[in-house]
């Protein structure tokens, strides 16, 4: 629903000193969202969930590269709220990123208008609440960014596009889960798997079709793992999936019988309705858990006759063999070097493999007990949020009142059992080309996400990383993306140029780990404090904590 008042507020924002400056030809899309609690039952157990305009999944943002997105969010929960836009780079604009380190939360009974541009991006992304354990309650939805009409995409336009949200689910509810973590214990294994907020088993009589296809037509399925901790595998009975896009990059169009999707990751596949017209199951099952969890959904052919077969496609191998299988699938993902992306030049025109590395960071995750309570850390630092967002105290010139830079070293300490609980902020040099190594010495899989950027996922291997491992990197056509999985007792390497000024969250997508400290923020400052590098604090941005009432700093200038 759109209101004239929202449009007026947005236009005033555009004219204000601290607002985003955009070209006149870039269109605006306006949304008004009412965030409430509601009773949901993804696994059949009623519990309190988070709905947006009464929906789960929430409203879809269906936009085009360079569109300006204006979302007026009314928080009708009884708790502070933030929404973050996973994979949207927020160029020069970490003020809109929606993480506790960059924004004051939207307080109960108030509203805030997000205003950002999907600048030079295409692809499949999602939003979700980043406060507390709200991610366990829903509140997620799609951000689908299309190419502009003049820029060709490397496949024919599909008959329809469908958003599929996959993930694990807990029946305890977000308040109970938060209480468990605050008490120093783990939330344990999830209770099941949902598909778009619902769970079904083979043969369920009341199951409605999730999506409908017409025989002979091809459909795009945009799939995202919005769960809390579990990698999943997805497959479609009787149909193959052609991978065409992953987290904002067109891929080489390999065909798969099944695909692993790790927590926080999104991808697009093309599915052609080329089978006998009837019902078919989409199957989603957990990966790397001792006890497999699964759910099914029905894909229905229009005018089809007959139920789906009870014989489901087999899952890929699990445990040690399954990790090797999944790792090999990762290596099959390749950047489509000839396809255009958000701009008409080919994706492969950016020769990242020929850029000299200016900084290497090796980050090792760990699990510890601190004062008898469970904590997770990166290189021995377990992040804690502050009452005043990190970005605000930095902007107001008083970071020393809240945190110290660079408590976490670029190399892990020899003893990871010694953990310091503190805000974890690392200084980063603007426009440096950096290499980040994630090393996982634990027995569980990890997934990491970086706000504000995409990076090249150049390598994943078992064992420990060393500099000679660079000879095994893919320096030609690694996919540019914003998340990377790290298998047990393995490492993963990514490369990126830190050319987006702001305060950016690098986090575990395993939300228990995120909540208990497995995250950090990169502070990437513009040396010239120039509007060419970063936008000013928006006029509508709420102030909280120690900066409330402080005199405003001098604004950035052109």
mmCIF file of N, CA, C and O in Angstrom, residues 200-284:
data_model
loop_
_atom_site.group_PDB
_atom_site.id
_atom_site.type_symbol
_atom_site.label_atom_id
_atom_site.label_comp_id
_atom_site.label_asym_id
_atom_site.label_seq_id
_atom_site.Cartn_x
_atom_site.Cartn_y
_atom_site.Cartn_z
ATOM 1 N N UNK A 200 5.566 -29.496 4.829
ATOM 2 C CA UNK A 200 4.664 -30.585 4.446
ATOM 3 C C UNK A 200 5.458 -31.874 4.289
ATOM 4 O O UNK A 200 6.675 -31.855 4.065
ATOM 5 N N UNK A 201 4.764 -32.967 4.382
ATOM 6 C CA UNK A 201 5.335 -34.284 4.161
ATOM 7 C C UNK A 201 4.657 -34.933 2.957
ATOM 8 O O UNK A 201 3.570 -34.530 2.546
ATOM 9 N N UNK A 202 5.311 -35.941 2.423
ATOM 10 C CA UNK A 202 4.755 -36.667 1.278
ATOM 11 C C UNK A 202 3.389 -37.241 1.644
ATOM 12 O O UNK A 202 3.226 -37.868 2.702
ATOM 13 N N UNK A 203 2.409 -36.993 0.792
ATOM 14 C CA UNK A 203 1.081 -37.557 0.989
ATOM 15 C C UNK A 203 0.137 -36.712 1.804
ATOM 16 O O UNK A 203 -1.034 -37.082 1.972
ATOM 17 N N UNK A 204 0.603 -35.564 2.341
ATOM 18 C CA UNK A 204 -0.311 -34.697 3.093
ATOM 19 C C UNK A 204 -1.484 -34.287 2.215
ATOM 20 O O UNK A 204 -1.295 -33.731 1.121
ATOM 21 N N UNK A 205 -2.686 -34.539 2.694
ATOM 22 C CA UNK A 205 -3.881 -34.294 1.878
ATOM 23 C C UNK A 205 -4.171 -32.812 1.690
ATOM 24 O O UNK A 205 -4.660 -32.384 0.648
ATOM 25 N N UNK A 206 -3.892 -32.024 2.700
ATOM 26 C CA UNK A 206 -4.291 -30.614 2.663
ATOM 27 C C UNK A 206 -3.260 -29.706 2.014
ATOM 28 O O UNK A 206 -3.446 -28.488 1.959
ATOM 29 N N UNK A 207 -2.179 -30.266 1.500
ATOM 30 C CA UNK A 207 -1.112 -29.443 0.936
ATOM 31 C C UNK A 207 -1.560 -28.791 -0.365
ATOM 32 O O UNK A 207 -1.999 -29.465 -1.305
ATOM 33 N N UNK A 208 -1.463 -27.472 -0.397
ATOM 34 C CA UNK A 208 -1.775 -26.735 -1.620
ATOM 35 C C UNK A 208 -0.509 -26.586 -2.459
ATOM 36 O O UNK A 208 0.605 -26.661 -1.948
ATOM 37 N N UNK A 209 -0.715 -26.347 -3.753
ATOM 38 C CA UNK A 209 0.438 -26.153 -4.632
ATOM 39 C C UNK A 209 1.162 -24.865 -4.254
ATOM 40 O O UNK A 209 0.533 -23.825 -4.032
ATOM 41 N N UNK A 210 2.478 -24.936 -4.180
ATOM 42 C CA UNK A 210 3.271 -23.744 -3.904
ATOM 43 C C UNK A 210 3.337 -22.849 -5.137
ATOM 44 O O UNK A 210 3.167 -21.631 -5.053
ATOM 45 N N UNK A 211 3.563 -23.471 -6.309
ATOM 46 C CA UNK A 211 3.638 -22.739 -7.564
ATOM 47 C C UNK A 211 2.995 -23.571 -8.668
ATOM 48 O O UNK A 211 2.923 -24.802 -8.573
ATOM 49 N N UNK A 212 2.561 -22.875 -9.718
ATOM 50 C CA UNK A 212 1.943 -23.538 -10.867
ATOM 51 C C UNK A 212 2.746 -23.237 -12.121
ATOM 52 O O UNK A 212 3.203 -22.100 -12.325
ATOM 53 N N UNK A 213 2.947 -24.253 -12.957
ATOM 54 C CA UNK A 213 3.679 -24.103 -14.213
ATOM 55 C C UNK A 213 2.812 -24.609 -15.365
ATOM 56 O O UNK A 213 2.008 -25.519 -15.203
ATOM 57 N N UNK A 214 3.004 -23.999 -16.528
ATOM 58 C CA UNK A 214 2.345 -24.468 -17.736
ATOM 59 C C UNK A 214 3.320 -25.303 -18.546
ATOM 60 O O UNK A 214 4.494 -24.956 -18.679
ATOM 61 N N UNK A 215 2.817 -26.402 -19.086
ATOM 62 C CA UNK A 215 3.665 -27.324 -19.838
ATOM 63 C C UNK A 215 4.380 -26.601 -20.966
ATOM 64 O O UNK A 215 3.787 -25.784 -21.683
ATOM 65 N N UNK A 216 5.670 -26.881 -21.104
ATOM 66 C CA UNK A 216 6.473 -26.316 -22.183
ATOM 67 C C UNK A 216 7.116 -24.988 -21.864
ATOM 68 O O UNK A 216 7.956 -24.519 -22.640
ATOM 69 N N UNK A 217 6.769 -24.363 -20.735
ATOM 70 C CA UNK A 217 7.328 -23.056 -20.398
ATOM 71 C C UNK A 217 8.448 -23.194 -19.360
ATOM 72 O O UNK A 217 8.534 -24.190 -18.646
ATOM 73 N N UNK A 218 9.302 -22.172 -19.319
ATOM 74 C CA UNK A 218 10.451 -22.162 -18.404
ATOM 75 C C UNK A 218 10.250 -21.094 -17.340
ATOM 76 O O UNK A 218 9.819 -19.969 -17.650
ATOM 77 N N UNK A 219 10.593 -21.435 -16.110
ATOM 78 C CA UNK A 219 10.356 -20.567 -14.957
ATOM 79 C C UNK A 219 11.659 -20.319 -14.198
ATOM 80 O O UNK A 219 12.538 -21.176 -14.144
ATOM 81 N N UNK A 220 11.742 -19.126 -13.627
ATOM 82 C CA UNK A 220 12.903 -18.780 -12.795
ATOM 83 C C UNK A 220 12.516 -18.915 -11.327
ATOM 84 O O UNK A 220 11.546 -18.298 -10.869
ATOM 85 N N UNK A 221 13.260 -19.717 -10.604
ATOM 86 C CA UNK A 221 13.081 -19.870 -9.168
ATOM 87 C C UNK A 221 14.247 -19.191 -8.466
ATOM 88 O O UNK A 221 15.401 -19.590 -8.608
ATOM 89 N N UNK A 222 13.941 -18.141 -7.714
ATOM 90 C CA UNK A 222 14.945 -17.440 -6.907
ATOM 91 C C UNK A 222 14.891 -18.033 -5.495
ATOM 92 O O UNK A 222 13.900 -17.860 -4.788
ATOM 93 N N UNK A 223 15.931 -18.755 -5.112
ATOM 94 C CA UNK A 223 15.943 -19.511 -3.863
ATOM 95 C C UNK A 223 16.926 -18.906 -2.870
ATOM 96 O O UNK A 223 18.067 -18.617 -3.224
ATOM 97 N N UNK A 224 16.480 -18.734 -1.624
ATOM 98 C CA UNK A 224 17.336 -18.197 -0.564
ATOM 99 C C UNK A 224 17.197 -19.048 0.689
ATOM 100 O O UNK A 224 16.083 -19.422 1.077
ATOM 101 N N UNK A 225 18.319 -19.334 1.337
ATOM 102 C CA UNK A 225 18.318 -20.009 2.628
ATOM 103 C C UNK A 225 18.269 -18.947 3.716
ATOM 104 O O UNK A 225 19.269 -18.276 3.991
ATOM 105 N N UNK A 226 17.096 -18.790 4.325
ATOM 106 C CA UNK A 226 16.887 -17.755 5.345
ATOM 107 C C UNK A 226 16.902 -18.348 6.749
ATOM 108 O O UNK A 226 16.415 -17.730 7.699
ATOM 109 N N UNK A 227 17.477 -19.544 6.901
ATOM 110 C CA UNK A 227 17.447 -20.244 8.181
ATOM 111 C C UNK A 227 18.408 -19.685 9.205
ATOM 112 O O UNK A 227 19.071 -18.653 9.007
ATOM 113 N N UNK A 228 18.518 -20.410 10.309
ATOM 114 C CA UNK A 228 19.320 -19.981 11.452
ATOM 115 C C UNK A 228 20.706 -20.620 11.491
ATOM 116 O O UNK A 228 21.653 -20.020 11.987
ATOM 117 N N UNK A 229 20.818 -21.865 10.960
ATOM 118 C CA UNK A 229 22.132 -22.518 11.100
ATOM 119 C C UNK A 229 22.358 -23.673 10.139
ATOM 120 O O UNK A 229 23.469 -24.200 10.069
ATOM 121 N N UNK A 230 21.369 -24.108 9.371
ATOM 122 C CA UNK A 230 21.461 -25.370 8.653
ATOM 123 C C UNK A 230 21.581 -25.179 7.150
ATOM 124 O O UNK A 230 20.726 -24.524 6.536
ATOM 125 N N UNK A 231 22.621 -25.760 6.555
ATOM 126 C CA UNK A 231 22.705 -25.858 5.098
ATOM 127 C C UNK A 231 21.614 -26.801 4.616
ATOM 128 O O UNK A 231 21.248 -27.765 5.300
ATOM 129 N N UNK A 232 21.086 -26.547 3.422
ATOM 130 C CA UNK A 232 20.035 -27.402 2.872
ATOM 131 C C UNK A 232 20.398 -27.805 1.449
ATOM 132 O O UNK A 232 21.212 -27.165 0.781
ATOM 133 N N UNK A 233 19.762 -28.882 0.994
ATOM 134 C CA UNK A 233 19.854 -29.309 -0.395
ATOM 135 C C UNK A 233 18.459 -29.270 -0.977
ATOM 136 O O UNK A 233 17.488 -29.709 -0.342
ATOM 137 N N UNK A 234 18.344 -28.742 -2.201
ATOM 138 C CA UNK A 234 17.042 -28.640 -2.857
ATOM 139 C C UNK A 234 17.088 -29.403 -4.170
ATOM 140 O O UNK A 234 18.083 -29.365 -4.895
ATOM 141 N N UNK A 235 16.006 -30.096 -4.451
ATOM 142 C CA UNK A 235 15.869 -30.834 -5.707
ATOM 143 C C UNK A 235 14.395 -30.885 -6.075
ATOM 144 O O UNK A 235 13.523 -30.764 -5.198
ATOM 145 N N UNK A 236 14.123 -31.058 -7.367
ATOM 146 C CA UNK A 236 12.751 -31.054 -7.863
ATOM 147 C C UNK A 236 12.492 -32.372 -8.580
ATOM 148 O O UNK A 236 13.207 -32.721 -9.527
ATOM 149 N N UNK A 237 11.501 -33.062 -8.127
ATOM 150 C CA UNK A 237 11.155 -34.372 -8.667
ATOM 151 C C UNK A 237 10.971 -34.316 -10.188
ATOM 152 O O UNK A 237 10.206 -33.515 -10.706
ATOM 153 N N UNK A 238 11.749 -35.127 -10.908
ATOM 154 C CA UNK A 238 11.576 -35.241 -12.347
ATOM 155 C C UNK A 238 12.123 -34.093 -13.172
ATOM 156 O O UNK A 238 11.989 -34.099 -14.388
ATOM 157 N N UNK A 239 12.743 -33.098 -12.544
ATOM 158 C CA UNK A 239 13.207 -31.908 -13.248
ATOM 159 C C UNK A 239 14.646 -31.577 -12.861
ATOM 160 O O UNK A 239 15.048 -31.776 -11.717
ATOM 161 N N UNK A 240 15.388 -31.051 -13.806
ATOM 162 C CA UNK A 240 16.710 -30.522 -13.520
ATOM 163 C C UNK A 240 16.623 -29.012 -13.319
ATOM 164 O O UNK A 240 15.608 -28.373 -13.641
ATOM 165 N N UNK A 241 17.694 -28.449 -12.797
ATOM 166 C CA UNK A 241 17.758 -27.014 -12.523
ATOM 167 C C UNK A 241 18.986 -26.434 -13.218
ATOM 168 O O UNK A 241 20.098 -26.933 -13.019
ATOM 169 N N UNK A 242 18.789 -25.400 -13.990
ATOM 170 C CA UNK A 242 19.895 -24.727 -14.671
ATOM 171 C C UNK A 242 20.253 -23.472 -13.872
ATOM 172 O O UNK A 242 19.474 -22.527 -13.777
ATOM 173 N N UNK A 243 21.449 -23.474 -13.297
ATOM 174 C CA UNK A 243 21.898 -22.337 -12.494
ATOM 175 C C UNK A 243 22.236 -21.162 -13.410
ATOM 176 O O UNK A 243 23.037 -21.305 -14.339
ATOM 177 N N UNK A 244 21.639 -19.987 -13.147
ATOM 178 C CA UNK A 244 21.883 -18.826 -14.011
ATOM 179 C C UNK A 244 22.360 -17.594 -13.248
ATOM 180 O O UNK A 244 22.889 -16.658 -13.858
ATOM 181 N N UNK A 245 22.178 -17.582 -11.936
ATOM 182 C CA UNK A 245 22.566 -16.381 -11.174
ATOM 183 C C UNK A 245 22.801 -16.767 -9.733
ATOM 184 O O UNK A 245 22.129 -17.645 -9.184
ATOM 185 N N UNK A 246 23.780 -16.118 -9.106
ATOM 186 C CA UNK A 246 24.108 -16.397 -7.715
ATOM 187 C C UNK A 246 24.515 -15.103 -7.038
ATOM 188 O O UNK A 246 25.523 -14.493 -7.406
ATOM 189 N N UNK A 247 23.681 -14.632 -6.112
ATOM 190 C CA UNK A 247 24.008 -13.471 -5.280
ATOM 191 C C UNK A 247 24.494 -12.274 -6.089
ATOM 192 O O UNK A 247 25.474 -11.619 -5.735
ATOM 193 N N UNK A 248 23.820 -12.019 -7.201
ATOM 194 C CA UNK A 248 24.121 -10.822 -7.969
ATOM 195 C C UNK A 248 25.045 -11.014 -9.144
ATOM 196 O O UNK A 248 25.428 -10.020 -9.781
ATOM 197 N N UNK A 249 25.403 -12.242 -9.466
ATOM 198 C CA UNK A 249 26.277 -12.507 -10.614
ATOM 199 C C UNK A 249 25.654 -13.570 -11.508
ATOM 200 O O UNK A 249 25.154 -14.592 -11.016
ATOM 201 N N UNK A 250 25.710 -13.327 -12.835
ATOM 202 C CA UNK A 250 25.330 -14.372 -13.778
ATOM 203 C C UNK A 250 26.415 -15.448 -13.773
ATOM 204 O O UNK A 250 27.610 -15.148 -13.781
ATOM 205 N N UNK A 251 25.989 -16.696 -13.773
ATOM 206 C CA UNK A 251 26.923 -17.815 -13.707
ATOM 207 C C UNK A 251 26.963 -18.565 -15.033
ATOM 208 O O UNK A 251 26.063 -18.442 -15.865
ATOM 209 N N UNK A 252 28.011 -19.355 -15.204
ATOM 210 C CA UNK A 252 28.016 -20.336 -16.279
ATOM 211 C C UNK A 252 26.831 -21.271 -16.046
ATOM 212 O O UNK A 252 26.598 -21.720 -14.920
ATOM 213 N N UNK A 253 26.083 -21.575 -17.102
ATOM 214 C CA UNK A 253 24.780 -22.212 -16.923
ATOM 215 C C UNK A 253 24.877 -23.740 -16.882
ATOM 216 O O UNK A 253 24.431 -24.449 -17.790
ATOM 217 N N UNK A 254 25.445 -24.223 -15.789
ATOM 218 C CA UNK A 254 25.493 -25.667 -15.566
ATOM 219 C C UNK A 254 24.130 -26.179 -15.101
ATOM 220 O O UNK A 254 23.345 -25.439 -14.496
ATOM 221 N N UNK A 255 23.873 -27.463 -15.373
ATOM 222 C CA UNK A 255 22.614 -28.093 -15.007
ATOM 223 C C UNK A 255 22.851 -29.037 -13.836
ATOM 224 O O UNK A 255 23.816 -29.813 -13.825
ATOM 225 N N UNK A 256 21.962 -28.982 -12.837
ATOM 226 C CA UNK A 256 22.124 -29.760 -11.613
ATOM 227 C C UNK A 256 20.846 -30.539 -11.302
ATOM 228 O O UNK A 256 19.733 -30.055 -11.539
ATOM 229 N N UNK A 257 21.031 -31.729 -10.725
ATOM 230 C CA UNK A 257 19.907 -32.490 -10.184
ATOM 231 C C UNK A 257 19.530 -31.987 -8.794
ATOM 232 O O UNK A 257 18.365 -32.069 -8.395
ATOM 233 N N UNK A 258 20.523 -31.488 -8.048
ATOM 234 C CA UNK A 258 20.263 -30.924 -6.727
ATOM 235 C C UNK A 258 21.324 -29.886 -6.434
ATOM 236 O O UNK A 258 22.427 -29.916 -6.994
ATOM 237 N N UNK A 259 21.004 -28.960 -5.539
ATOM 238 C CA UNK A 259 21.914 -27.870 -5.201
ATOM 239 C C UNK A 259 21.952 -27.672 -3.695
ATOM 240 O O UNK A 259 20.902 -27.613 -3.037
ATOM 241 N N UNK A 260 23.159 -27.555 -3.152
ATOM 242 C CA UNK A 260 23.323 -27.149 -1.763
ATOM 243 C C UNK A 260 23.211 -25.628 -1.678
ATOM 244 O O UNK A 260 23.838 -24.903 -2.469
ATOM 245 N N UNK A 261 22.427 -25.157 -0.721
ATOM 246 C CA UNK A 261 22.303 -23.720 -0.460
ATOM 247 C C UNK A 261 22.577 -23.518 1.029
ATOM 248 O O UNK A 261 21.854 -24.029 1.880
ATOM 249 N N UNK A 262 23.638 -22.789 1.311
ATOM 250 C CA UNK A 262 24.061 -22.605 2.690
ATOM 251 C C UNK A 262 23.385 -21.370 3.285
ATOM 252 O O UNK A 262 22.817 -20.535 2.568
ATOM 253 N N UNK A 263 23.443 -21.251 4.602
ATOM 254 C CA UNK A 263 22.678 -20.220 5.302
ATOM 255 C C UNK A 263 23.057 -18.835 4.783
ATOM 256 O O UNK A 263 24.237 -18.491 4.672
ATOM 257 N N UNK A 264 22.046 -18.046 4.447
ATOM 258 C CA UNK A 264 22.254 -16.684 3.972
ATOM 259 C C UNK A 264 22.515 -16.561 2.491
ATOM 260 O O UNK A 264 22.668 -15.452 1.983
ATOM 261 N N UNK A 265 22.558 -17.677 1.766
ATOM 262 C CA UNK A 265 22.887 -17.640 0.346
ATOM 263 C C UNK A 265 21.634 -17.677 -0.531
ATOM 264 O O UNK A 265 20.612 -18.260 -0.156
ATOM 265 N N UNK A 266 21.751 -17.063 -1.717
ATOM 266 C CA UNK A 266 20.663 -17.036 -2.697
ATOM 267 C C UNK A 266 21.202 -17.425 -4.070
ATOM 268 O O UNK A 266 22.363 -17.152 -4.395
ATOM 269 N N UNK A 267 20.346 -18.015 -4.867
ATOM 270 C CA UNK A 267 20.690 -18.320 -6.252
ATOM 271 C C UNK A 267 19.420 -18.421 -7.082
ATOM 272 O O UNK A 267 18.312 -18.514 -6.536
ATOM 273 N N UNK A 268 19.582 -18.368 -8.410
ATOM 274 C CA UNK A 268 18.455 -18.490 -9.337
ATOM 275 C C UNK A 268 18.681 -19.676 -10.255
ATOM 276 O O UNK A 268 19.781 -19.854 -10.794
ATOM 277 N N UNK A 269 17.621 -20.461 -10.451
ATOM 278 C CA UNK A 269 17.666 -21.567 -11.404
ATOM 279 C C UNK A 269 16.500 -21.455 -12.371
ATOM 280 O O UNK A 269 15.448 -20.897 -12.043
ATOM 281 N N UNK A 270 16.720 -21.971 -13.582
ATOM 282 C CA UNK A 270 15.643 -22.094 -14.559
ATOM 283 C C UNK A 270 15.149 -23.533 -14.551
ATOM 284 O O UNK A 270 15.943 -24.475 -14.583
ATOM 285 N N UNK A 271 13.839 -23.683 -14.495
ATOM 286 C CA UNK A 271 13.206 -24.997 -14.513
ATOM 287 C C UNK A 271 12.197 -25.015 -15.654
ATOM 288 O O UNK A 271 11.311 -24.147 -15.714
ATOM 289 N N UNK A 272 12.337 -25.963 -16.560
ATOM 290 C CA UNK A 272 11.424 -26.091 -17.696
ATOM 291 C C UNK A 272 10.377 -27.163 -17.398
ATOM 292 O O UNK A 272 10.710 -28.275 -16.974
ATOM 293 N N UNK A 273 9.124 -26.820 -17.607
ATOM 294 C CA UNK A 273 8.016 -27.752 -17.379
ATOM 295 C C UNK A 273 7.918 -28.696 -18.576
ATOM 296 O O UNK A 273 7.076 -28.520 -19.466
ATOM 297 N N UNK A 274 8.769 -29.711 -18.609
ATOM 298 C CA UNK A 274 8.876 -30.594 -19.766
ATOM 299 C C UNK A 274 8.497 -32.039 -19.433
ATOM 300 O O UNK A 274 8.867 -32.968 -20.154
ATOM 301 N N UNK A 275 7.785 -32.215 -18.325
ATOM 302 C CA UNK A 275 7.382 -33.558 -17.927
ATOM 303 C C UNK A 275 5.864 -33.745 -18.087
ATOM 304 O O UNK A 275 5.142 -32.823 -18.476
ATOM 305 N N UNK A 276 5.398 -34.941 -17.771
ATOM 306 C CA UNK A 276 3.965 -35.228 -17.832
ATOM 307 C C UNK A 276 3.214 -34.234 -16.946
ATOM 308 O O UNK A 276 3.591 -34.013 -15.794
ATOM 309 N N UNK A 277 2.151 -33.611 -17.445
ATOM 310 C CA UNK A 277 1.422 -32.614 -16.636
ATOM 311 C C UNK A 277 0.737 -33.237 -15.422
ATOM 312 O O UNK A 277 -0.284 -33.927 -15.554
ATOM 313 N N UNK A 278 1.300 -33.021 -14.249
ATOM 314 C CA UNK A 278 0.723 -33.457 -12.978
ATOM 315 C C UNK A 278 1.459 -32.726 -11.865
ATOM 316 O O UNK A 278 2.107 -31.709 -12.120
ATOM 317 N N UNK A 279 1.364 -33.221 -10.649
ATOM 318 C CA UNK A 279 2.065 -32.606 -9.535
ATOM 319 C C UNK A 279 3.460 -33.220 -9.369
ATOM 320 O O UNK A 279 3.670 -34.404 -9.645
ATOM 321 N N UNK A 280 4.389 -32.377 -8.873
ATOM 322 C CA UNK A 280 5.743 -32.832 -8.569
ATOM 323 C C UNK A 280 6.170 -32.210 -7.244
ATOM 324 O O UNK A 280 5.765 -31.097 -6.904
ATOM 325 N N UNK A 281 7.010 -32.926 -6.518
ATOM 326 C CA UNK A 281 7.509 -32.411 -5.243
ATOM 327 C C UNK A 281 8.815 -31.658 -5.421
ATOM 328 O O UNK A 281 9.724 -32.114 -6.121
ATOM 329 N N UNK A 282 8.887 -30.500 -4.796
ATOM 330 C CA UNK A 282 10.170 -29.879 -4.497
ATOM 331 C C UNK A 282 10.578 -30.398 -3.120
ATOM 332 O O UNK A 282 9.781 -30.351 -2.175
ATOM 333 N N UNK A 283 11.793 -30.898 -3.004
ATOM 334 C CA UNK A 283 12.264 -31.499 -1.762
ATOM 335 C C UNK A 283 13.408 -30.655 -1.204
ATOM 336 O O UNK A 283 14.351 -30.317 -1.930
ATOM 337 N N UNK A 284 13.328 -30.322 0.066
ATOM 338 C CA UNK A 284 14.400 -29.592 0.748
ATOM 339 C C UNK A 284 14.798 -30.405 1.972
ATOM 340 O O UNK A 284 13.951 -30.729 2.811
#
